[in-house]
Amino acid sequence: ENKLNEAIDKLLVLEKQTRAAGDAISSSKVLVCIVSLCYKVQDWTLLKEHVTTLCKKRGHFKLAVTKMVQRCCEMVPEIQDKERKMELIEILRTVTEGKIYVENERARVTRTLASIYEKDDEREKAAKVLQELQVETFGTMEKKEKVEFILEQMRLCFETKDYIRTQIISKKISTKYFEGEDTEELKLRYYRQMIDLNLHHKEYLAVSKNYFEIYKTPSVKDVEQKWKEALQRVVLYLILSEYNNEQSDMLARIKTDTNLSKLPYYQNVLTCFDTAELLNWSILKKVYSQHLKSKPGEPDSPLDKEENWDVLQMRVVEHNIRVLAKYYTRISIQHFADLLHLDLKEAEKRLCEQVVKGTVTAKIDRLDGVICFTKKKKVPTATLR
């Protein structure tokens, strides 16, 4: 121990000389040597003391502090004792706080700390420490590492049921990044996490788009089983989503995909929703219930859940209302309800919902028991001068 103190005292004198001489490279080597000696003899008290003291010294070179912190970061995975590892991580997080030139090192030890918390089943703590990092503002960190950090933040927030924060964090990743090379693994991770998030919010159109991005990925398209699974889910979540211009446009695009012909039942059900003809819910469910559900050994299908069949039934009713609005200008309420296979009250409720959403334009004359469908008036776009 005396020899260690003696050696460090000599090194501290040398460190002062190199600092005074303006020799950043030699100063870096001295600082690294000091912390390496403390680590070699496993003197944790002395290590923590010198890391803290050397970082606070006035006039220290940024390069020297960076090299010392980097050497300490290398020690972290080598330490087997959990308590010692946690102490060193906390010291490094303290000394690097607010220093831009060691922000990458701070981020990496923080991620290690988060993984330790997660192993101890303290996910909320892990999510909290990782959220402190605003890696998207780090200028020196590589784009790939930034995306990995953000994906980890998203995962922990989702697992702790902080869905709003997960949504906010997800917007920090630009999907244009996934157009580059060597990004497929991160792309698939991102879209799978977005699928979980969008499913929680029941945003089926967004889920369909996420699966479509997975479907377009080369590593998925090269394996028939993978692209079939992705394309099946694109179709199913598309027909489960509410009708709007975006959904209609995507439906038309998916229909032109040549691979869809290899999935005849999915192609047929998509055609049903793209054709201006009334759909009979009972027949549709009877024909497709066995083919659109997952088979033993296959991943779960969205239509394995009974609640999604209820959603699909609603989409069939909405489709039929749009078809009737296209072919009729006047129709009795009773006949309208009969064509929808609903009672009067339910049929009127569904029609009102579609009018509120702006999908159809209609008025109900209760005295005569008639529904009048009208065309949407085109709003003039030219500005009067």
Coordinates of C-alpha atoms in Angstrom, one line a residue:
E1 CA 0.0 0.0 0.0
N2 CA 2.9 2.4 0.9
K3 CA 4.5 1.6 -2.5
L4 CA 1.2 2.4 -4.3
N5 CA 0.9 5.7 -2.5
E6 CA 4.5 6.5 -3.2
A7 CA 4.1 5.7 -6.9
I8 CA 0.9 7.8 -7.2
D9 CA 2.6 10.7 -5.5
K10 CA 5.4 10.6 -8.0
L11 CA 2.8 10.4 -10.8
L12 CA 0.8 13.3 -9.4
V13 CA 4.0 15.4 -9.5
L14 CA 4.6 14.4 -13.1
E15 CA 1.0 15.1 -13.9
K16 CA 1.4 18.7 -12.6
Q17 CA 4.6 19.2 -14.7
T18 CA 2.9 17.9 -17.9
R19 CA -0.1 20.1 -17.2
A20 CA 2.1 23.2 -16.7
A21 CA 4.1 22.3 -19.8
G22 CA 0.9 22.1 -21.9
D23 CA 1.6 18.4 -22.9
A24 CA -1.9 16.9 -23.3
I25 CA -0.7 13.5 -24.6
S26 CA 1.7 12.9 -21.7
S27 CA -0.8 14.2 -19.2
S28 CA -3.4 11.7 -20.6
K29 CA -0.9 8.8 -20.1
V30 CA -0.2 9.9 -16.5
L31 CA -3.9 10.0 -15.6
V32 CA -4.6 6.7 -17.2
C33 CA -1.6 5.2 -15.4
I34 CA -2.9 6.5 -12.0
V35 CA -6.4 4.9 -12.3
S36 CA -4.9 1.7 -13.8
L37 CA -2.6 1.3 -10.8
C38 CA -5.5 1.7 -8.3
Y39 CA -7.6 -0.8 -10.3
K40 CA -4.7 -3.3 -10.5
V41 CA -4.3 -3.5 -6.7
Q42 CA -8.2 -3.3 -6.3
D43 CA -8.0 -0.2 -4.1
W44 CA -11.5 1.1 -4.7
T45 CA -11.3 4.0 -2.2
L46 CA -8.2 5.4 -3.8
L47 CA -9.6 4.9 -7.3
K48 CA -12.8 6.8 -6.5
E49 CA -10.8 9.6 -4.7
H50 CA -8.4 10.2 -7.6
V51 CA -11.0 10.0 -10.4
T52 CA -13.0 12.6 -8.5
T53 CA -10.0 14.8 -7.7
L54 CA -8.4 14.7 -11.1
C55 CA -11.6 15.6 -12.9
K56 CA -12.0 18.7 -10.7
K57 CA -8.5 20.1 -11.1
R58 CA -8.4 23.5 -12.7
G59 CA -6.6 23.7 -16.1
H60 CA -6.9 20.0 -16.9
F61 CA -6.8 19.0 -20.6
K62 CA -10.1 17.7 -21.9
L63 CA -8.2 15.0 -23.8
A64 CA -6.6 13.8 -20.5
V65 CA -9.9 13.7 -18.6
T66 CA -11.5 11.9 -21.6
K67 CA -8.8 9.2 -21.8
M68 CA -9.0 8.7 -18.0
V69 CA -12.8 8.3 -18.1
Q70 CA -12.6 6.0 -21.1
R71 CA -10.1 3.8 -19.1
C72 CA -12.5 3.7 -16.2
C73 CA -15.4 2.8 -18.5
E74 CA -13.3 -0.2 -19.7
M75 CA -13.0 -1.4 -16.0
V76 CA -16.8 -1.5 -15.5
P77 CA -17.6 -4.7 -17.4
E78 CA -14.5 -6.4 -15.9
I79 CA -15.7 -5.8 -12.3
Q80 CA -17.5 -8.9 -10.9
D81 CA -18.6 -7.5 -7.6
K82 CA -21.9 -5.7 -8.2
E83 CA -21.5 -3.2 -5.3
R84 CA -18.1 -2.1 -6.5
K85 CA -19.4 -1.8 -10.1
M86 CA -22.3 0.3 -9.0
E87 CA -20.0 2.6 -7.0
L88 CA -17.7 3.1 -10.0
I89 CA -20.6 3.8 -12.3
E90 CA -22.0 6.4 -9.9
I91 CA -18.6 8.1 -9.6
L92 CA -18.3 8.2 -13.4
R93 CA -21.8 9.6 -13.8
T94 CA -21.1 12.3 -11.3
V95 CA -17.7 13.4 -12.8
T96 CA -19.0 13.4 -16.4
E97 CA -22.2 15.3 -15.6
G98 CA -22.4 18.5 -17.7
K99 CA -19.2 17.8 -19.6
I100 CA -20.0 17.6 -23.4
Y101 CA -16.6 16.1 -24.3
V102 CA -17.4 12.9 -22.2
E103 CA -21.1 12.7 -23.0
N104 CA -20.7 9.5 -24.9
E105 CA -18.9 7.8 -22.0
R106 CA -21.6 9.0 -19.6
A107 CA -24.3 7.6 -21.9
R108 CA -22.6 4.2 -22.1
V109 CA -22.2 3.8 -18.3
T110 CA -25.8 4.9 -17.8
R111 CA -26.9 2.2 -20.2
T112 CA -24.9 -0.3 -18.1
L113 CA -26.6 1.0 -15.0
A114 CA -30.0 0.6 -16.6
S115 CA -29.3 -3.0 -17.5
I116 CA -28.3 -3.7 -13.9
Y117 CA -31.5 -2.2 -12.6
E118 CA -33.4 -4.3 -15.2
K119 CA -31.8 -7.5 -14.1
D120 CA -32.8 -6.7 -10.5
D121 CA -36.4 -6.3 -11.9
E122 CA -36.4 -2.5 -11.2
R123 CA -37.6 -1.5 -14.7
E124 CA -39.0 1.9 -13.5
K125 CA -35.5 2.9 -12.2
A126 CA -33.9 1.6 -15.4
A127 CA -36.3 3.7 -17.5
K128 CA -35.8 6.8 -15.4
V129 CA -32.0 6.8 -15.6
L130 CA -32.0 6.1 -19.3
Q131 CA -34.5 8.9 -20.0
E132 CA -32.0 11.4 -18.6
L133 CA -30.0 10.9 -21.7
Q134 CA -30.9 13.2 -24.7
V135 CA -28.7 11.2 -27.1
E136 CA -30.3 12.8 -30.1
T137 CA -28.4 16.0 -29.2
F138 CA -25.0 14.3 -28.9
G139 CA -22.9 15.6 -31.8
T140 CA -20.0 13.0 -31.5
M141 CA -22.1 9.8 -31.2
E142 CA -22.7 7.7 -34.2
K143 CA -26.2 7.6 -35.7
K144 CA -26.4 3.8 -35.2
E145 CA -25.6 4.0 -31.5
K146 CA -28.1 6.9 -31.1
V147 CA -30.9 4.8 -32.6
E148 CA -30.0 1.8 -30.3
F149 CA -30.2 4.1 -27.3
I150 CA -33.6 5.5 -28.3
L151 CA -34.9 2.0 -29.0
E152 CA -33.8 1.0 -25.6
Q153 CA -35.6 4.0 -24.1
M154 CA -38.7 3.1 -26.0
R155 CA -38.7 -0.5 -24.9
L156 CA -38.3 0.4 -21.2
C157 CA -41.0 3.0 -21.3
F158 CA -43.4 0.6 -22.9
E159 CA -42.6 -2.1 -20.4
T160 CA -43.3 0.3 -17.6
K161 CA -46.6 1.3 -19.3
D162 CA -45.5 4.8 -19.9
Y163 CA -47.2 4.8 -23.4
I164 CA -47.3 8.6 -23.9
R165 CA -43.5 9.0 -23.3
T166 CA -42.9 6.0 -25.6
Q167 CA -44.8 7.8 -28.3
I168 CA -42.8 11.0 -27.8
I169 CA -39.5 9.1 -27.8
S170 CA -40.4 7.2 -31.0
K171 CA -40.6 10.5 -32.9
K172 CA -36.9 11.1 -32.2
I173 CA -36.1 8.5 -34.8
S174 CA -36.3 9.5 -38.5
T175 CA -37.5 6.6 -40.6
K176 CA -35.2 7.9 -43.4
Y177 CA -32.3 6.5 -41.4
F178 CA -33.5 2.9 -42.2
E179 CA -33.0 3.6 -45.9
G180 CA -29.3 3.3 -45.4
E181 CA -27.1 0.2 -45.4
D182 CA -26.7 -2.1 -42.4
T183 CA -29.8 -0.8 -40.7
E184 CA -32.2 -3.8 -41.2
E185 CA -31.8 -5.2 -37.7
L186 CA -32.6 -1.8 -36.1
K187 CA -35.4 -1.2 -38.6
L188 CA -37.1 -4.4 -37.7
R189 CA -36.7 -3.7 -33.9
Y190 CA -38.2 -0.2 -34.4
Y191 CA -41.2 -1.3 -36.3
R192 CA -41.9 -4.2 -34.0
Q193 CA -41.9 -1.9 -31.0
M194 CA -44.1 0.5 -32.9
I195 CA -46.6 -2.3 -33.6
D196 CA -46.8 -3.1 -29.9
L197 CA -47.4 0.6 -29.2
N198 CA -50.0 1.1 -31.9
L199 CA -51.8 -2.1 -30.9
H200 CA -52.1 -0.7 -27.4
H201 CA -53.8 2.4 -28.9
K202 CA -55.8 0.3 -31.3
E203 CA -54.5 2.3 -34.3
Y204 CA -54.9 -0.5 -36.8
L205 CA -54.0 1.5 -39.9
A206 CA -50.6 2.5 -38.3
V207 CA -50.1 -1.2 -37.4
S208 CA -50.8 -2.2 -41.0
K209 CA -48.2 0.4 -42.2
N210 CA -45.6 -0.9 -39.7
Y211 CA -46.1 -4.5 -41.0
F212 CA -45.8 -3.2 -44.6
E213 CA -42.4 -1.6 -43.8
I214 CA -41.3 -5.0 -42.3
Y215 CA -42.7 -6.7 -45.4
K216 CA -40.6 -4.5 -47.7
T217 CA -37.3 -5.3 -45.8
P218 CA -35.0 -7.3 -48.0
S219 CA -34.2 -9.9 -45.3
V220 CA -37.9 -10.6 -44.9
K221 CA -38.7 -10.6 -48.6
D222 CA -36.0 -13.3 -49.1
V223 CA -37.8 -15.8 -46.9
E224 CA -41.2 -16.8 -48.1
Q225 CA -42.6 -17.7 -44.7
K226 CA -41.5 -14.3 -43.2
W227 CA -43.0 -12.2 -46.0
K228 CA -46.2 -14.2 -46.0
E229 CA -46.7 -13.6 -42.3
A230 CA -46.0 -9.9 -42.7
L231 CA -48.3 -9.5 -45.7
Q232 CA -51.1 -11.4 -44.0
R233 CA -51.0 -9.0 -41.1
V234 CA -50.8 -6.0 -43.5
V235 CA -54.1 -7.1 -45.0
L236 CA -55.8 -8.1 -41.7
Y237 CA -55.0 -4.8 -39.9
L238 CA -55.9 -2.9 -43.0
I239 CA -59.4 -4.2 -43.1
L240 CA -59.7 -3.7 -39.3
S241 CA -58.8 0.0 -39.7
E242 CA -61.4 2.7 -40.1
Y243 CA -62.1 3.9 -43.6
N244 CA -60.5 7.2 -44.7
N245 CA -58.6 8.4 -47.7
E246 CA -55.3 7.1 -46.4
Q247 CA -56.8 3.6 -45.7
S248 CA -58.4 3.6 -49.1
D249 CA -55.2 4.5 -50.9
M250 CA -53.2 1.9 -49.0
L251 CA -55.8 -0.8 -49.8
A252 CA -55.5 0.1 -53.5
R253 CA -51.7 -0.2 -53.4
I254 CA -51.7 -3.5 -51.5
K255 CA -54.1 -5.0 -54.1
T256 CA -51.6 -4.4 -56.9
D257 CA -48.9 -6.5 -55.0
T258 CA -48.2 -9.6 -57.1
N259 CA -47.3 -11.6 -53.9
L260 CA -51.0 -11.3 -52.8
S261 CA -52.0 -13.9 -55.4
K262 CA -50.1 -16.5 -53.3
L263 CA -52.5 -15.7 -50.4
P264 CA -55.9 -16.2 -52.2
Y265 CA -58.1 -15.9 -49.1
Y266 CA -56.4 -12.7 -48.1
Q267 CA -56.6 -11.4 -51.6
N268 CA -60.4 -12.2 -51.7
V269 CA -61.2 -10.5 -48.4
L270 CA -59.3 -7.4 -49.5
T271 CA -61.3 -7.4 -52.8
C272 CA -64.5 -7.6 -50.8
F273 CA -63.8 -4.3 -49.1
D274 CA -62.6 -2.7 -52.3
T275 CA -65.8 -3.5 -54.3
A276 CA -68.9 -1.4 -54.1
E277 CA -71.2 -4.3 -53.2
L278 CA -73.0 -5.2 -50.0
L279 CA -71.3 -7.7 -47.8
N280 CA -73.2 -10.3 -45.8
W281 CA -71.5 -10.6 -42.5
S282 CA -72.8 -14.1 -41.6
I283 CA -71.5 -15.5 -44.9
L284 CA -68.2 -13.6 -44.7
K285 CA -67.5 -14.9 -41.2
K286 CA -68.4 -18.5 -42.2
V287 CA -66.2 -18.5 -45.3
Y288 CA -63.1 -16.8 -43.8
S289 CA -63.1 -17.6 -40.1
Q290 CA -61.0 -20.8 -40.5
H291 CA -58.6 -19.4 -43.1
L292 CA -57.8 -16.0 -41.5
K293 CA -57.1 -17.5 -38.1
S294 CA -53.6 -18.9 -37.2
K295 CA -53.0 -22.6 -37.5
P296 CA -51.0 -24.7 -35.0
G297 CA -47.3 -23.7 -35.0
E298 CA -48.0 -20.3 -36.6
P299 CA -47.7 -16.9 -35.0
D300 CA -50.9 -15.5 -33.6
S301 CA -53.3 -13.8 -36.0
P302 CA -55.2 -10.7 -35.0
L303 CA -58.4 -12.6 -35.8
D304 CA -57.6 -15.2 -33.1
K305 CA -59.2 -12.6 -30.7
E306 CA -63.0 -12.6 -30.7
E307 CA -63.0 -8.8 -30.0
N308 CA -61.3 -8.2 -33.4
W309 CA -64.2 -10.1 -35.1
D310 CA -66.5 -7.6 -33.5
V311 CA -64.4 -4.8 -35.0
L312 CA -64.4 -6.5 -38.4
Q313 CA -68.2 -6.7 -38.2
M314 CA -68.4 -3.0 -37.6
R315 CA -66.2 -2.4 -40.6
V316 CA -68.5 -4.5 -42.7
V317 CA -71.5 -2.4 -41.6
E318 CA -69.6 0.8 -42.4
H319 CA -68.7 -0.6 -45.8
N320 CA -72.3 -1.4 -46.5
I321 CA -73.5 2.1 -45.4
R322 CA -71.0 3.6 -47.9
V323 CA -72.3 1.3 -50.7
L324 CA -75.9 2.3 -49.9
A325 CA -75.0 6.0 -50.0
K326 CA -73.5 5.4 -53.4
Y327 CA -76.5 3.8 -55.0
Y328 CA -79.5 5.4 -53.1
T329 CA -80.7 9.0 -52.8
R330 CA -83.7 8.0 -50.7
I331 CA -84.4 4.8 -48.8
S332 CA -86.8 3.9 -46.0
I333 CA -85.2 3.5 -42.6
Q334 CA -86.7 0.0 -42.3
H335 CA -85.3 -1.2 -45.7
F336 CA -81.9 0.4 -44.8
A337 CA -81.9 -1.6 -41.5
D338 CA -82.8 -4.8 -43.3
L339 CA -80.0 -4.4 -45.8
L340 CA -77.6 -3.9 -43.0
H341 CA -79.0 -6.9 -41.0
L342 CA -79.4 -4.6 -38.0
D343 CA -82.4 -3.4 -35.9
L344 CA -83.7 0.2 -36.5
K345 CA -82.0 1.7 -33.5
E346 CA -78.6 0.2 -34.2
A347 CA -78.8 1.0 -38.0
E348 CA -79.6 4.7 -37.2
K349 CA -76.7 4.8 -34.7
R350 CA -74.2 3.5 -37.2
L351 CA -75.4 5.9 -39.9
C352 CA -75.1 8.8 -37.5
E353 CA -71.5 7.8 -36.7
Q354 CA -70.6 7.8 -40.4
V355 CA -72.2 11.2 -40.9
V356 CA -70.3 12.7 -38.0
K357 CA -67.0 11.3 -39.4
G358 CA -67.9 12.8 -42.8
T359 CA -67.8 9.5 -44.6
V360 CA -71.3 9.9 -45.9
T361 CA -73.8 12.9 -46.1
A362 CA -77.3 12.0 -45.1
K363 CA -80.5 13.3 -43.4
I364 CA -83.1 11.3 -41.6
D365 CA -86.8 12.3 -42.0
R366 CA -88.4 10.5 -39.0
L367 CA -91.9 11.6 -39.9
D368 CA -91.8 9.9 -43.3
G369 CA -89.3 7.2 -42.1
V370 CA -86.9 8.0 -44.9
I371 CA -83.1 8.6 -45.2
C372 CA -82.0 11.0 -47.8
F373 CA -78.4 10.7 -49.0
T374 CA -76.8 13.7 -50.7
K375 CA -73.5 14.2 -52.5
K376 CA -70.8 16.1 -50.7
K377 CA -70.6 19.7 -51.9
K378 CA -67.2 20.7 -53.3
V379 CA -65.7 23.6 -51.5
P380 CA -64.3 26.2 -53.9
T381 CA -60.6 26.4 -53.6
A382 CA -60.0 29.6 -55.6
T383 CA -59.6 32.7 -53.4
L384 CA -61.8 35.7 -54.3
R385 CA -59.8 38.9 -54.8

